Short mmCIF file of C-alpha atoms in Angstrom, two decimals:
data_model
loop_
_atom_site.label_atom_id
_atom_site.label_comp_id
_atom_site.label_asym_id
_atom_site.label_seq_id
_atom_site.Cartn_x
_atom_site.Cartn_y
_atom_site.Cartn_z
CA MET F 7 47.90 -14.92 -52.95
CA ALA F 8 49.84 -12.45 -55.43
CA ASP F 9 52.34 -13.51 -57.94
CA MET F 10 55.72 -12.19 -56.98
CA GLU F 11 56.11 -10.97 -60.41
CA GLU F 12 52.99 -8.49 -60.06
CA ASN F 13 54.05 -5.16 -58.52
CA LEU F 14 51.66 -4.69 -55.68
CA TRP F 15 52.36 -0.87 -54.66
CA PRO F 16 48.54 -0.64 -56.10
CA ARG F 17 47.53 -2.72 -53.17
CA VAL F 18 48.59 -0.27 -50.72
CA ALA F 19 48.81 2.74 -52.66
CA ASP F 20 44.96 4.36 -52.23
CA LEU F 21 44.80 3.51 -48.64
CA PRO F 22 43.31 6.54 -46.95
CA LEU F 23 45.87 8.31 -44.28
CA VAL F 24 44.93 10.89 -41.61
CA VAL F 25 47.90 12.93 -40.01
CA GLU F 26 47.37 15.33 -37.46
CA SER F 27 51.05 15.60 -36.26
CA CYS F 28 54.38 14.37 -36.18
CA ALA F 29 57.32 13.28 -33.23
CA TYR F 30 60.85 12.40 -33.39
CA GLU F 31 62.56 10.40 -30.55
CA ARG F 32 66.32 9.63 -30.17
CA LEU F 33 67.53 5.91 -30.45
CA HIS F 34 71.10 5.14 -28.79
CA ALA F 35 73.01 1.56 -28.46
CA VAL F 36 76.85 0.94 -28.38
CA LEU F 37 77.31 -1.58 -31.22
CA ALA F 38 80.60 -3.56 -32.14
CA HIS F 39 83.73 -1.91 -31.98
CA ASP F 40 82.42 0.49 -29.97
CA PHE F 41 80.39 2.10 -32.56
CA GLN F 42 78.16 4.93 -31.49
CA ARG F 43 74.83 4.15 -33.30
CA VAL F 44 72.18 6.84 -33.37
CA THR F 45 69.04 6.58 -35.06
CA THR F 46 65.80 8.77 -34.78
CA GLN F 47 62.26 7.18 -34.53
CA VAL F 48 59.68 9.06 -36.31
CA ARG F 49 55.74 9.00 -35.08
CA LEU F 50 53.12 10.42 -37.32
CA THR F 51 49.22 10.59 -35.48
CA GLY F 52 45.90 10.62 -36.90
CA ALA F 53 42.41 9.40 -35.99
CA GLY F 54 43.46 7.63 -32.66
CA THR F 55 46.62 6.04 -33.60
CA ASP F 56 50.26 6.23 -34.44
CA GLY F 57 52.46 4.89 -37.14
CA LEU F 58 56.50 4.48 -36.73
CA GLY F 59 59.28 5.06 -39.06
CA GLU F 60 63.46 5.03 -38.65
CA ASP F 61 65.52 7.30 -39.82
CA VAL F 62 69.00 6.01 -40.14
CA SER F 63 70.70 8.67 -42.65
CA VAL F 64 72.57 10.66 -39.50
CA HIS F 65 76.00 8.02 -38.53
CA VAL F 66 77.61 10.76 -36.13
CA GLU F 67 75.08 13.25 -34.43
CA ASP F 68 76.04 17.13 -36.33
CA GLY F 69 72.79 19.11 -35.75
CA SER F 70 70.97 17.49 -38.79
CA SER F 71 69.26 14.66 -37.40
CA LEU F 72 65.50 14.68 -37.05
CA HIS F 73 65.19 14.45 -33.16
CA GLU F 74 67.93 17.86 -32.84
CA THR F 75 66.41 19.97 -35.72
CA GLN F 76 63.00 19.05 -34.60
CA LEU F 77 62.28 19.87 -37.98
CA ALA F 78 58.19 21.34 -38.58
CA LEU F 79 57.31 19.87 -42.06
CA PRO F 80 53.66 20.24 -43.39
CA LEU F 81 52.55 16.78 -43.06
CA ALA F 82 49.50 17.02 -41.24
CA GLY F 83 46.15 16.44 -43.45
CA GLU F 84 43.68 14.21 -45.43
CA TRP F 85 45.85 11.78 -47.72
CA THR F 86 46.03 8.86 -49.55
CA LEU F 87 49.48 6.86 -48.93
CA ALA F 88 50.40 7.02 -52.19
CA SER F 89 49.39 10.89 -52.45
CA PHE F 90 51.15 11.48 -49.13
CA CYS F 91 54.60 9.67 -50.29
CA ALA F 92 54.08 11.98 -53.12
CA HIS F 93 53.92 15.23 -51.04
CA VAL F 94 57.26 14.63 -49.10
CA ALA F 95 59.03 13.92 -52.10
CA THR F 96 58.94 17.44 -52.56
CA LEU F 97 59.96 18.42 -49.24
CA ASP F 98 63.38 19.08 -48.38
CA THR F 99 64.28 17.10 -44.68
CA PHE F 100 67.70 18.64 -44.32
CA PRO F 101 68.75 21.94 -42.90
CA ALA F 102 71.81 21.54 -45.05
CA PRO F 103 73.16 19.19 -47.78
CA PRO F 104 73.86 15.73 -46.42
CA GLU F 105 77.51 14.63 -46.71
CA TRP F 106 75.59 11.45 -48.59
CA ASP F 107 73.16 12.15 -51.29
CA MET F 108 71.52 8.56 -50.43
CA ALA F 109 70.90 10.16 -47.02
CA ARG F 110 67.84 12.18 -48.65
CA GLY F 111 66.52 8.69 -49.65
CA MET F 112 67.07 7.15 -46.02
CA ARG F 113 64.97 9.88 -44.88
CA ALA F 114 61.89 9.87 -46.78
CA TRP F 115 61.97 6.12 -46.46
CA ALA F 116 61.33 7.08 -42.33
CA PHE F 117 58.42 9.02 -43.12
CA GLU F 118 57.14 6.56 -46.02
CA SER F 119 57.11 3.29 -43.64
CA ALA F 120 55.79 5.54 -40.79
CA ALA F 121 53.34 6.67 -42.98
CA LEU F 122 52.31 2.82 -43.75
CA ASP F 123 52.06 2.05 -40.43
CA LEU F 124 50.02 4.48 -39.76
CA ALA F 125 47.54 3.80 -43.00
CA LEU F 126 47.34 -0.12 -42.12
CA ARG F 127 46.56 1.07 -37.99
CA GLN F 128 43.95 3.39 -39.32
CA ALA F 129 42.16 0.64 -41.64
CA GLY F 130 43.04 -2.01 -39.21
CA ARG F 131 44.93 -4.34 -41.50
CA PRO F 132 48.28 -6.02 -41.17
CA LEU F 133 50.63 -5.20 -44.61
CA HIS F 134 50.71 -9.13 -45.30
CA GLU F 135 47.22 -9.44 -45.15
CA VAL F 136 46.33 -6.24 -47.72
CA LEU F 137 48.99 -7.51 -50.12
CA GLY F 138 47.71 -11.23 -50.42
CA LEU F 139 51.39 -12.51 -48.92
CA GLU F 140 52.27 -15.53 -46.13
CA PRO F 141 55.36 -14.31 -43.83
CA ARG F 142 57.48 -17.21 -43.80
CA PRO F 143 60.47 -17.75 -41.68
CA VAL F 144 63.49 -15.41 -42.16
CA ARG F 145 67.03 -16.68 -42.29
CA PHE F 146 69.73 -13.89 -41.26
CA VAL F 147 73.12 -13.06 -41.60
CA ASN F 148 75.08 -10.87 -38.98
CA SER F 149 76.88 -8.07 -40.71
CA LEU F 150 80.38 -7.54 -39.30
CA GLY F 151 83.45 -6.01 -39.61
CA LEU F 152 86.37 -7.36 -38.41
CA GLY F 153 88.12 -4.44 -36.54
CA GLU F 154 90.35 -2.45 -37.53
CA GLU F 155 93.36 -4.80 -36.56
CA PRO F 156 91.37 -7.76 -38.07
CA SER F 157 90.43 -10.54 -35.81
CA ILE F 158 88.54 -13.78 -36.13
CA GLU F 159 87.75 -13.33 -32.39
CA HIS F 160 84.62 -11.28 -33.65
CA VAL F 161 83.22 -13.86 -35.49
CA ARG F 162 84.60 -16.89 -32.33
CA ARG F 163 82.49 -14.45 -30.12
CA ARG F 164 79.14 -15.01 -32.12
CA LEU F 165 79.55 -18.00 -32.52
CA ALA F 166 79.76 -19.07 -28.99
CA ARG F 167 77.01 -17.14 -28.40
CA ALA F 168 74.91 -18.89 -31.49
CA PRO F 169 76.40 -21.58 -32.58
CA GLY F 170 74.27 -21.40 -35.81
CA VAL F 171 74.82 -17.77 -36.58
CA ARG F 172 76.01 -17.21 -40.39
CA PHE F 173 77.46 -14.02 -41.33
CA LYS F 174 78.22 -11.14 -43.64
CA LEU F 175 81.77 -9.60 -43.41
CA ASP F 176 82.74 -6.31 -44.51
CA ALA F 177 86.32 -6.98 -46.43
CA GLU F 178 89.12 -5.13 -45.74
CA PRO F 179 93.03 -5.09 -47.77
CA THR F 180 94.38 -6.01 -44.37
CA TRP F 181 92.77 -9.26 -44.04
CA SER F 182 95.80 -11.85 -43.96
CA ALA F 183 95.99 -15.05 -45.96
CA GLU F 184 95.77 -16.65 -42.41
CA LEU F 185 92.68 -14.60 -41.27
CA VAL F 186 91.04 -15.53 -44.49
CA GLU F 187 91.78 -19.00 -44.10
CA ALA F 188 90.87 -19.19 -40.40
CA VAL F 189 87.20 -17.17 -41.43
CA ALA F 190 86.49 -19.92 -44.16
CA ALA F 191 87.34 -22.64 -41.63
CA THR F 192 84.08 -21.78 -39.86
CA GLY F 193 81.69 -22.27 -42.76
CA ALA F 194 79.63 -19.79 -41.80
CA VAL F 195 80.01 -17.26 -44.20
CA ASP F 196 77.42 -16.19 -46.96
CA THR F 197 78.22 -12.99 -48.24
CA ILE F 198 81.51 -11.00 -48.38
CA ASP F 199 80.81 -7.35 -48.89
CA PHE F 200 83.50 -5.17 -50.71
CA LYS F 201 81.68 -2.09 -50.22
CA GLY F 202 83.26 -0.85 -53.55
CA HIS F 203 80.27 1.47 -54.09
CA TYR F 204 80.82 3.73 -51.03
CA GLY F 205 83.62 6.35 -52.88
CA PHE F 206 86.18 5.16 -50.27
CA GLU F 207 89.64 5.62 -52.15
CA VAL F 208 91.61 2.59 -53.33
CA GLU F 209 94.90 3.12 -51.48
CA ASP F 210 96.80 0.17 -52.33
CA PRO F 211 95.52 -1.76 -55.91
CA GLU F 212 98.09 -4.52 -55.52
CA ALA F 213 96.52 -5.05 -51.56
CA LEU F 214 92.99 -5.06 -52.99
CA VAL F 215 93.65 -7.36 -55.56
CA ALA F 216 95.24 -10.03 -53.58
CA LEU F 217 92.20 -9.50 -51.29
CA TYR F 218 90.08 -10.63 -54.08
CA ASP F 219 92.31 -13.51 -54.82
CA ARG F 220 92.30 -14.89 -51.54
CA VAL F 221 88.44 -14.49 -51.20
CA ILE F 222 87.63 -15.74 -54.35
CA ALA F 223 89.21 -19.03 -53.38
CA ALA F 224 88.17 -19.43 -49.86
CA PHE F 225 84.89 -18.47 -50.09
CA PRO F 226 83.85 -20.56 -52.94
CA ASP F 227 79.89 -20.09 -52.56
CA ALA F 228 79.27 -16.86 -50.50
CA PHE F 229 78.13 -13.86 -52.48
CA LEU F 230 80.71 -11.04 -53.57
CA GLU F 231 78.81 -8.05 -52.76
CA ASP F 232 79.73 -4.74 -54.48
CA PRO F 233 82.78 -5.01 -55.98
CA HIS F 234 85.09 -2.26 -56.99
CA ASP F 235 84.90 -1.39 -60.65
CA LEU F 236 88.51 -2.35 -61.61
CA PRO F 237 89.46 -3.95 -64.96
CA GLU F 238 91.96 -6.28 -62.78
CA ILE F 239 88.56 -7.17 -60.65
CA ALA F 240 86.50 -7.87 -62.85
CA ARG F 241 88.57 -10.45 -65.18
CA ARG F 242 88.49 -12.28 -61.75
CA LEU F 243 85.17 -12.31 -61.31
CA GLU F 244 84.18 -13.69 -64.87
CA GLY F 245 82.52 -16.78 -65.14
CA ARG F 246 81.20 -16.00 -61.21
CA LEU F 247 78.48 -13.62 -61.81
CA ASP F 248 75.88 -15.67 -60.24
CA ARG F 249 78.35 -14.92 -56.99
CA VAL F 250 78.01 -11.53 -57.88
CA SER F 251 75.38 -9.07 -55.96
CA TYR F 252 74.96 -5.29 -55.68
CA ASP F 253 73.58 -3.20 -52.91
CA ALA F 254 75.38 0.47 -52.76
CA PRO F 255 74.39 1.06 -57.03
CA ILE F 256 70.47 -0.38 -56.44
CA ARG F 257 68.19 2.62 -55.63
CA SER F 258 65.42 2.19 -58.35
CA ALA F 259 64.18 -0.94 -60.43
CA ALA F 260 65.86 1.03 -63.18
CA ASP F 261 69.44 -0.01 -61.78
CA ILE F 262 69.16 -3.17 -61.82
CA GLY F 263 71.24 -4.89 -64.79
CA ALA F 264 72.81 -1.08 -65.21
CA THR F 265 75.51 -2.17 -62.78
CA PRO F 266 79.05 -2.46 -64.21
CA LEU F 267 78.91 -6.09 -64.06
CA ALA F 268 75.85 -8.17 -65.35
CA ALA F 269 75.65 -9.80 -62.23
CA ARG F 270 72.12 -11.44 -60.85
CA ALA F 271 71.59 -11.05 -57.41
CA VAL F 272 70.22 -7.71 -55.56
CA ASN F 273 70.68 -6.53 -52.21
CA VAL F 274 67.33 -5.04 -51.65
CA LYS F 275 67.66 -2.47 -49.36
CA PRO F 276 64.40 -0.36 -48.45
CA SER F 277 66.03 2.41 -46.51
CA ARG F 278 68.49 2.97 -49.42
CA ILE F 279 65.95 2.73 -52.24
CA GLY F 280 64.29 5.45 -49.84
CA SER F 281 60.81 4.71 -51.70
CA LEU F 282 57.47 2.48 -51.25
CA ARG F 283 56.84 2.96 -54.83
CA GLU F 284 59.87 2.16 -55.84
CA LEU F 285 60.62 -0.78 -53.27
CA PHE F 286 57.84 -2.75 -54.99
CA ALA F 287 59.18 -2.17 -58.15
CA VAL F 288 62.43 -3.43 -57.21
CA TYR F 289 60.33 -6.57 -55.92
CA ALA F 290 58.73 -6.91 -59.26
CA ARG F 291 61.32 -6.86 -61.26
CA CYS F 292 63.86 -9.34 -59.48
CA GLY F 293 60.83 -11.48 -59.21
CA GLY F 294 60.13 -11.55 -63.20
CA GLU F 295 63.41 -12.20 -63.76
CA GLY F 296 64.42 -14.49 -61.41
CA ARG F 297 66.92 -12.83 -59.72
CA PRO F 298 68.04 -14.07 -56.23
CA MET F 299 67.18 -10.88 -53.77
CA TYR F 300 68.16 -10.74 -49.90
CA GLY F 301 67.12 -8.15 -47.72
CA GLY F 302 69.55 -5.27 -46.27
CA GLY F 303 69.67 -3.07 -43.34
CA MET F 304 71.54 -0.26 -41.75
CA ALA F 305 71.67 -1.13 -38.06
CA GLU F 306 68.30 -0.06 -37.23
CA LEU F 307 67.88 0.24 -33.58
CA GLY F 308 63.70 0.29 -33.41
CA VAL F 309 60.94 -0.38 -35.27
CA GLY F 310 62.66 -0.09 -38.66
CA ARG F 311 64.83 -3.40 -37.73
CA GLY F 312 61.38 -5.27 -37.44
CA GLN F 313 59.78 -3.80 -40.57
CA ILE F 314 62.69 -4.58 -43.04
CA GLU F 315 62.07 -8.10 -41.13
CA LEU F 316 58.47 -8.25 -41.89
CA LEU F 317 59.55 -7.60 -45.89
CA ALA F 318 62.22 -10.31 -45.70
CA ALA F 319 59.51 -12.62 -44.91
CA LEU F 320 57.20 -11.48 -47.68
CA PHE F 321 59.53 -11.10 -50.07
CA HIS F 322 62.67 -12.93 -49.78
CA PRO F 323 62.69 -15.33 -46.55
CA ASP F 324 65.06 -18.11 -47.64
CA THR F 325 68.24 -16.33 -48.82
CA PRO F 326 71.19 -14.30 -46.66
CA ASN F 327 69.10 -11.40 -45.15
CA ASP F 328 71.25 -8.93 -43.38
CA VAL F 329 68.06 -8.42 -40.90
CA ALA F 330 69.74 -10.09 -37.68
CA PRO F 331 67.64 -8.90 -34.49
CA SER F 332 69.57 -5.31 -33.51
CA ALA F 333 71.36 -7.64 -30.71
CA TYR F 334 73.96 -9.43 -32.88
CA ASN F 335 75.17 -5.61 -33.54
CA GLU F 336 76.38 -5.31 -30.41
CA ASP F 337 79.90 -6.49 -29.03
CA ASP F 338 77.97 -8.15 -25.83
CA PRO F 339 74.40 -8.68 -25.83
CA ALA F 340 72.60 -8.59 -22.38
CA GLY F 341 70.03 -11.73 -23.34
CA PRO F 342 70.06 -14.85 -25.37
CA LEU F 343 70.60 -14.57 -29.22
CA PRO F 344 67.37 -15.73 -31.03
CA PRO F 345 68.11 -18.38 -33.76
CA SER F 346 68.26 -18.18 -37.10
CA PRO F 347 65.65 -18.80 -39.01
CA LEU F 348 63.40 -16.23 -37.16
CA GLU F 349 59.43 -17.42 -36.75
CA PRO F 350 57.22 -14.77 -38.71
CA ARG F 351 55.80 -12.39 -36.03
CA PRO F 352 53.67 -9.76 -38.06
CA ALA F 353 51.45 -7.34 -35.97
CA PRO F 354 47.78 -7.73 -36.25
CA VAL F 355 47.56 -4.47 -37.54
CA GLY F 356 50.12 -2.25 -39.25
CA PHE F 357 53.83 -2.35 -40.91
CA ARG F 358 55.32 -3.81 -37.84
CA TRP F 359 57.00 -7.01 -36.40
CA GLU F 360 55.78 -7.85 -33.17
CA GLY F 361 57.98 -6.79 -30.53
CA GLY F 362 59.89 -4.27 -33.13
#
């Protein structure tokens, strides 16, 4: 079995890869708060099989998504996985510069994850076998905002459908003291996400600081993700750095420890990191330094969700992973919601979760 401190990239880097063609497919779902989520499935084909990835970089169709542009890229050829990924890094995959620079990494991840899937399927082997890791049951949380007019009903509705579900909630200064108290009383919250590193303007600093005071008091055991880089907030988090985690600033192993606060925990979001090579470096650094890790997603609709569930099963199964099955992101899912933890379902070959 692999040591979690070992960088496992070399175990997949030299996998042979034959690419003959590439195709794009639109995926769509209506999520909570009537959010129209659209992603693109990337399908690489070669040597009689295919590999799938998912591009989560576009939130509103504006002509820049891969299924809209049907972007023709020079991907055909015989590669190793490493040489293919290095080649993708040289390509411009956006017709115009994206609004968010992180979108470039998200799009690169779609191609790299599809290439890993294809290389493994061409080799007739599953990812966990090549890495020497055993998939384990995955604990997950449902990532959720409480709406423009914040209400606990969004939490209660999910608890009624899935009584054991736990949450990662997006905090807002509009949360009242009564709402914070009611949500905390559910005992179902593992992570509070402040989204303090997304470039959003702080319109009311006093209300923001009051929010931190309420949350810190009400959720004494929850991870506090991406806190705002403000002196008043840093003072409030002194002595609580074991509970602080970072997501948005983490795009490489070098970013770990270079965050505004000396936090220990890391939200490992493969689509944000954007590179298989760098992702394995992040896993190795966190393992070597004993840092808590949990997985993060971007409301994937297709194979991408299963892929991050599989990575969580291999690298950090017992933490509050933001990898809940996609149905949890809908307001009123049609069928039953699977409970946490998810039993391991690695596909017999490739980089896929069975059924995803």
